[in-house]
Every structure is written in C-alpha cells, then in structure tokens.
Short mmCIF file of C-alpha atoms in Angstrom, two decimals:
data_model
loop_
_atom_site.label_atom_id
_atom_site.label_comp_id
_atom_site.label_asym_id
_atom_site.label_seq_id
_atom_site.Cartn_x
_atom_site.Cartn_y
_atom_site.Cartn_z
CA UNK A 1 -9.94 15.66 -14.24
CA UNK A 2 -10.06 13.56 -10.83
CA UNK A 3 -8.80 16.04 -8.39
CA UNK A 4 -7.51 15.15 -4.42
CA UNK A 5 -5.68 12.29 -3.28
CA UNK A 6 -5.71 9.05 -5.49
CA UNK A 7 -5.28 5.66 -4.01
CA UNK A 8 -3.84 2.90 -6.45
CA UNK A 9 -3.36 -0.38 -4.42
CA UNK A 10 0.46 -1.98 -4.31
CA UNK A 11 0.32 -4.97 -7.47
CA UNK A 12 2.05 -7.13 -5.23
CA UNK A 13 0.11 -6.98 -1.68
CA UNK A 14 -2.37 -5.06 -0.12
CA UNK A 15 -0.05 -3.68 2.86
CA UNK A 16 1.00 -0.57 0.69
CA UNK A 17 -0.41 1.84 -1.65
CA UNK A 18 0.46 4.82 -3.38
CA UNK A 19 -1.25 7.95 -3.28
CA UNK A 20 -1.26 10.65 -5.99
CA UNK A 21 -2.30 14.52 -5.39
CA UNK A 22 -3.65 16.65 -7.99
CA UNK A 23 -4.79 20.12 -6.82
CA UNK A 24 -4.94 18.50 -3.09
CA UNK A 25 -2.03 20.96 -1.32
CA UNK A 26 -3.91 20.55 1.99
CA UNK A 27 -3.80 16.47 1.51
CA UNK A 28 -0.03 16.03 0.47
CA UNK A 29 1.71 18.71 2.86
CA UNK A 30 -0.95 16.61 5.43
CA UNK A 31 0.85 13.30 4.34
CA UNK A 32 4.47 14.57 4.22
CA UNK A 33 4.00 15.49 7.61
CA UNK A 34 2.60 12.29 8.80
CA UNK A 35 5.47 9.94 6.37
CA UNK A 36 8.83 11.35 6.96
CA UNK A 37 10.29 8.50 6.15
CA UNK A 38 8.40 7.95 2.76
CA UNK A 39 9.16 8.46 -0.94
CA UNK A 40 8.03 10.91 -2.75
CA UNK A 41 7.67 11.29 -6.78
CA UNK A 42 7.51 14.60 -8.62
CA UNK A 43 5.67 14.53 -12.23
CA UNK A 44 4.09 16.33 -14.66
CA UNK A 45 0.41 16.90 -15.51
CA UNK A 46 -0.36 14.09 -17.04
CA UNK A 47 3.10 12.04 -16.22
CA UNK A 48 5.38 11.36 -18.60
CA UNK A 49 8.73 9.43 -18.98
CA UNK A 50 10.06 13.45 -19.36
CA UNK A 51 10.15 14.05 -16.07
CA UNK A 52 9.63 11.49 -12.82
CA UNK A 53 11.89 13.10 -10.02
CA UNK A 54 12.27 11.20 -6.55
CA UNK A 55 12.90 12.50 -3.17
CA UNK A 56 12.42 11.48 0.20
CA UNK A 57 9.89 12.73 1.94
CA UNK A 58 11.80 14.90 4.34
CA UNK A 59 13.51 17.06 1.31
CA UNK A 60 13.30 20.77 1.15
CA UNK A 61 12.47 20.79 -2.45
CA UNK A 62 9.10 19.42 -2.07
CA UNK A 63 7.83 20.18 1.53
CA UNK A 64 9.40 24.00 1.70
CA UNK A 65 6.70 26.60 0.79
CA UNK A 66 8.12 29.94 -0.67
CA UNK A 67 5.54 32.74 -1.34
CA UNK A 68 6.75 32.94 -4.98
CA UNK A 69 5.73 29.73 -6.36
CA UNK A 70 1.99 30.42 -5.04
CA UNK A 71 -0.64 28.83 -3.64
CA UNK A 72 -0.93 25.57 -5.05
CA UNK A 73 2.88 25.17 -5.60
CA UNK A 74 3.40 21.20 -5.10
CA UNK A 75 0.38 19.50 -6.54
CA UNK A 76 -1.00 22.35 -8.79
CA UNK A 77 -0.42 23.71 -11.95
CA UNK A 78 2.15 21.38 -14.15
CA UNK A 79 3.06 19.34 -11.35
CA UNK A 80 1.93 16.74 -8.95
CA UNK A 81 3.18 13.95 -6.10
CA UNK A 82 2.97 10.67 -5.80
CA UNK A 83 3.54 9.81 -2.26
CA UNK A 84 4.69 6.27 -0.97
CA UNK A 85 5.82 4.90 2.26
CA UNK A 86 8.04 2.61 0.50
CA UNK A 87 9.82 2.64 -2.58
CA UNK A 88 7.99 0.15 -4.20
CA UNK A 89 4.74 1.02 -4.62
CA UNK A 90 6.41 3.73 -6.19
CA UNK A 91 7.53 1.32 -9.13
CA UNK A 92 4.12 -0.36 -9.19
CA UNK A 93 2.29 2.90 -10.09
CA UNK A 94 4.56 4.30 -12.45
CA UNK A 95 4.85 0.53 -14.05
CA UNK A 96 1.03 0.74 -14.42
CA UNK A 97 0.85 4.40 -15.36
CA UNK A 98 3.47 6.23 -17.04
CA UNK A 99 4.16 4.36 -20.56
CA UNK A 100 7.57 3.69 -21.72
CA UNK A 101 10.83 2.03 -19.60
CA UNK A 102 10.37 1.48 -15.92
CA UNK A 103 12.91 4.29 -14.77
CA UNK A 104 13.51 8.02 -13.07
CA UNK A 105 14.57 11.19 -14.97
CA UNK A 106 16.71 11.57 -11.73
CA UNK A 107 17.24 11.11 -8.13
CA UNK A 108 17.21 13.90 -6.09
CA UNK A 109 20.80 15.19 -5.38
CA UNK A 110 19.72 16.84 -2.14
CA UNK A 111 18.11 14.27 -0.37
CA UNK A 112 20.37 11.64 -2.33
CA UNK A 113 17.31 8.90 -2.23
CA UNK A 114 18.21 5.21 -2.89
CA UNK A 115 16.88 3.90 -6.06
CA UNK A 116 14.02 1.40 -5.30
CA UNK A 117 13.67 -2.12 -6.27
CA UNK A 118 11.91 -2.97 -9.33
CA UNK A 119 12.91 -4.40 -12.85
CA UNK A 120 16.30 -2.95 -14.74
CA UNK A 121 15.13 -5.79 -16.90
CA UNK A 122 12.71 -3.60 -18.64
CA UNK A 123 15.33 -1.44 -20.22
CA UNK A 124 17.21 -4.29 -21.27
CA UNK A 125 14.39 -5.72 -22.88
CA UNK A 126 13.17 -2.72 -24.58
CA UNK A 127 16.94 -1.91 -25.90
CA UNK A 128 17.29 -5.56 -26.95
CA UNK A 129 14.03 -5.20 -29.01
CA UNK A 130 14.92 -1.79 -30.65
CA UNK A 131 18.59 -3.54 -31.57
CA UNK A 132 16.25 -5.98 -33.13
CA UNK A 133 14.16 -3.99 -34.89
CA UNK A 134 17.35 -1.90 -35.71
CA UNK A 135 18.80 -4.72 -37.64
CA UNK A 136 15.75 -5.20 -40.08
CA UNK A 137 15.64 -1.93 -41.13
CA UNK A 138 17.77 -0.98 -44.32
CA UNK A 139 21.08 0.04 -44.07
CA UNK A 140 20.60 3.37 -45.56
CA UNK A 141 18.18 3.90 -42.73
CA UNK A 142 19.91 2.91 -40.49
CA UNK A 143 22.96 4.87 -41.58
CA UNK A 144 21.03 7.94 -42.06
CA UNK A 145 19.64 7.68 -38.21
CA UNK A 146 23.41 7.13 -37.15
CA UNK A 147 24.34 10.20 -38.87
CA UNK A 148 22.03 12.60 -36.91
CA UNK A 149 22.40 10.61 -33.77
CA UNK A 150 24.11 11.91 -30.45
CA UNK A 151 27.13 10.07 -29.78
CA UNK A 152 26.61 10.61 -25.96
CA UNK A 153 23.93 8.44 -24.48
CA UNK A 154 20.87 9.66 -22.52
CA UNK A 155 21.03 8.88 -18.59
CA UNK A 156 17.82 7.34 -16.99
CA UNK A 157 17.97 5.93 -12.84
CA UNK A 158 17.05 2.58 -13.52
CA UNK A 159 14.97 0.37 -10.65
CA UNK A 160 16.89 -2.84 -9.57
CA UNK A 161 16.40 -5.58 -7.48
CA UNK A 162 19.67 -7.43 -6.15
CA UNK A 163 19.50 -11.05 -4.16
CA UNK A 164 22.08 -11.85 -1.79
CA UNK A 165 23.53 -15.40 -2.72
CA UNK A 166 25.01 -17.88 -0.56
CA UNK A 167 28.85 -17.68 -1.87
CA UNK A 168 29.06 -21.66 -0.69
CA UNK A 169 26.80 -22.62 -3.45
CA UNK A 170 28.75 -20.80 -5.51
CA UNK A 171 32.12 -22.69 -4.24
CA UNK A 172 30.57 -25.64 -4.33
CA UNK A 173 28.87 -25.31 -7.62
CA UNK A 174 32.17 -24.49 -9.23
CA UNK A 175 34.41 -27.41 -6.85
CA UNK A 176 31.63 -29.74 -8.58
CA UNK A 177 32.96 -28.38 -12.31
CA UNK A 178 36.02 -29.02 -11.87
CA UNK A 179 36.65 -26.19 -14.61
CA UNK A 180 34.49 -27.69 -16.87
CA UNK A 181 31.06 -25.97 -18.29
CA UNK A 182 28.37 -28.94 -16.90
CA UNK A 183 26.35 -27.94 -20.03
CA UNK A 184 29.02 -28.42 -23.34
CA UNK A 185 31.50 -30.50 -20.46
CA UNK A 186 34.60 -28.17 -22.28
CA UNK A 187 37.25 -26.80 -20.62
CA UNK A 188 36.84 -23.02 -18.75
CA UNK A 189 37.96 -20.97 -21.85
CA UNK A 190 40.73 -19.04 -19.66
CA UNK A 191 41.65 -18.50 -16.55
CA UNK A 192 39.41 -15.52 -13.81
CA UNK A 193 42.63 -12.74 -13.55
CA UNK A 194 41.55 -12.00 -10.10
CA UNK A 195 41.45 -15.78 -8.44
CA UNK A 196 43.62 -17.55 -11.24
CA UNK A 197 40.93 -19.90 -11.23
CA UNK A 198 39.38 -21.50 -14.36
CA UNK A 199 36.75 -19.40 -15.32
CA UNK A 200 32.61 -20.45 -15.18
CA UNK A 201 29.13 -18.77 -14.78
CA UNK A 202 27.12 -20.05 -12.17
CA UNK A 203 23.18 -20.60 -13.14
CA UNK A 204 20.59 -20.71 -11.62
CA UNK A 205 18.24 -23.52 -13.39
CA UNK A 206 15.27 -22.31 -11.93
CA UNK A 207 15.80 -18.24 -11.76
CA UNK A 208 15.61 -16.75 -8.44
CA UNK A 209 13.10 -14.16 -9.94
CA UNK A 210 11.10 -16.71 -10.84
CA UNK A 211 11.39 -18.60 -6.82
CA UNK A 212 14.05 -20.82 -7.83
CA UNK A 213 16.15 -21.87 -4.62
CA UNK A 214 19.88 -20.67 -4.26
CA UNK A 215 21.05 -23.98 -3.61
CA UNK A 216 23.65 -26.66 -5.27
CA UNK A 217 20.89 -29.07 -6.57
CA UNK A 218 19.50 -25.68 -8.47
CA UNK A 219 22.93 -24.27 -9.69
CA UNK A 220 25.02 -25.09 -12.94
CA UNK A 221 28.62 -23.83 -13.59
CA UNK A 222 28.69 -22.41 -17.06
CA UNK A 223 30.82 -21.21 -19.48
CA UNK A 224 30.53 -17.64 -20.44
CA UNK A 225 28.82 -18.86 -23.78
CA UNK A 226 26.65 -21.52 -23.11
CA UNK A 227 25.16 -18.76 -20.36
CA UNK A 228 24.47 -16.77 -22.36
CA UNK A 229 23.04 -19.44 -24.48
CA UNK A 230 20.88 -20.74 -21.46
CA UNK A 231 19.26 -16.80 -21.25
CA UNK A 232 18.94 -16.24 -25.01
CA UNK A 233 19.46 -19.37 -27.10
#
C-alpha cells in the first residue's frame, strides 16, 4: 500500500493537481489548513462508486478532531481524502480512478458544496447503453428483473458543465427560420406555450464541447425531431 500524500496531475493542465492521503493525518490536516477554500473528497479504502462524499475544505466534518474517532481519524482506517483546490481536479481523479459513472454519493449538507464541472454525459451514456442492452435481452428476463426491481430510483450528484450562450444567436438563429426546421424545411410542429412562438431547437453544428463557436454561421434552428436526429440518428 502507497502510504502519505499522492500527487495525480490535473488531465487537462498542469496548474492543478489533486492530492490523496492515506495514513498521512499530519499531511492533510497540514493542507486543510493551508486550502480553505479547496474541495475536499471523502472515500473509502480502496474508493468505490459506494461512497465519494464532497465538502469544502472549511467543513467541520472533516477538519474537527474528536478524541473518539482516534488517532488517525480522517485518512486512516476505512477512509481517506482527496484534497483539491478546485473542483475539477476533483473530477479528473475520480474519472481516472474510481470505475463506474462520473458522480458523488452526496454533497455535503453542512457545508452545502457546489457540484463541480465535469461530464453528466457519462450517466447518460452509460443509461443509454444499459437501455440498449436491456432491449436485447429476452422478455422473460427482462420481466423477471422488473419484478424484483425498486420502483424508486437511486440518487447520484452528477458533475455538469453549463456554457453561457449569447441569447442573440439564438434570436437570430430562430428570426432566420422563420418557424421552419432549416434541416426537413417543415413547419414548427406547435406553437412554445410560454412565447406563443413557433417552436425550434437551436444547434449547434459544431458542439460547443467540442470548440464549436456560439455564433449564427454555427447555429441551426431545429425541430424537436430532427434534433434529436442530428444527436442520435
């Protein structure tokens, strides 16, 4: 077992890193100290998608020492930290290191931290391919998993990243359309009930996760089919 302070560089630059403490209680109440405005992740020994806690750095929960939980109470025993100064690198190390869908068991409700950017897609994707897989199986399988199946859904904190778009090339995008989808040229199949305005998608031809530009000579206005058409087809 590799015991201390771990440093696993940030996938994306070199500026950040993440650092994980195994049986290193000197080293990660040392960081807290030094990062109050960082991230930190509670696991398990090895980590698992069971449990992956976040809380800022300044919580009580993982910087308090009480006598009872003894002397190696953060990063010994069943449970260590990985430590962050920003969110991120967070996501990179548990994308790299913990198998399964990029996501938290929770956020902590004391220090209420906000979920970091990374890639809700993930879940998505790995739903869409168990739907898939689902759908080959026989039907008495199938049946017999439905029967034994929970009919509330499990709850994971999902990592997502959000751009800002210009709401012009939206408007202008859409004043282009003149209600019609640019891709089948059909009419808006009804009407948006909160503008009264014929309703269309605007795409992105080149996705802005993938660099594309938010601007008019990049956009399409699309019905809500030939969207999703233009994602799946």
């Amino acid at each position: 077992m590799k015991l201390g302070a771990t440093t696993y560089p940030y996938r994306y630059t070199t500026m950040h890193a993440a650092q994980h403490f195994e049986n290193d209680e000197p080293g990660y109440l040392d960081w807290i100290r030094n990062n109050p405005g960082g991230y930190v992740l509670n696991l398990n020994r090895p980590p698992t998608q069971r449990y992956l806690v976040l809380h800022k750095a300044c919580c009580s929960d993982i910087r308090n020492q009480l006598a009872r939980r003894g002397p190696a109470q953060f990063t010994g025993g069943k449970y260590a930290k990985l430590c962050a100064s920003d969110a991120e690198s967070i996501v990179t190390w548990v994308s790299e290191h913990v198998p399964g869908p990029l996501s938290f068991t929770s956020l902590c409700k004391r220090c209420r931290p906000d979920a970091p950017v990374g890639c809700a897609e993930n879940i998505q994707q790995t739903f869409a391919s168990a739907a898939h897989q689902a759908l080959r199986d026989s039907t008495v399988d199938r049946r017999a998993r439905l029967n034994k199946a929970n009919p509330k859904p499990a709850v994971r904190y999902v990592m997502t990243r959000v751009f800002v778009r210009n709401p012009d090339v939206v408007a202008e995008v859409l004043h282009r359309a003149q209600g019609r989808c640019e891709r089948c040229r059909n009419q808006a199949p009804f009407n948006s009930r909160s503008t009264g305005e014929p309703y269309l998608e605007v795409h992105h031809r080149i996705p802005l996760a993938k660099n594309g530009d938010d601007t008019v000579e990049n956009a399409i206005a699309l019905c809500p089919n030939c969207h999703r058409a233009s994602h799946y087809g």
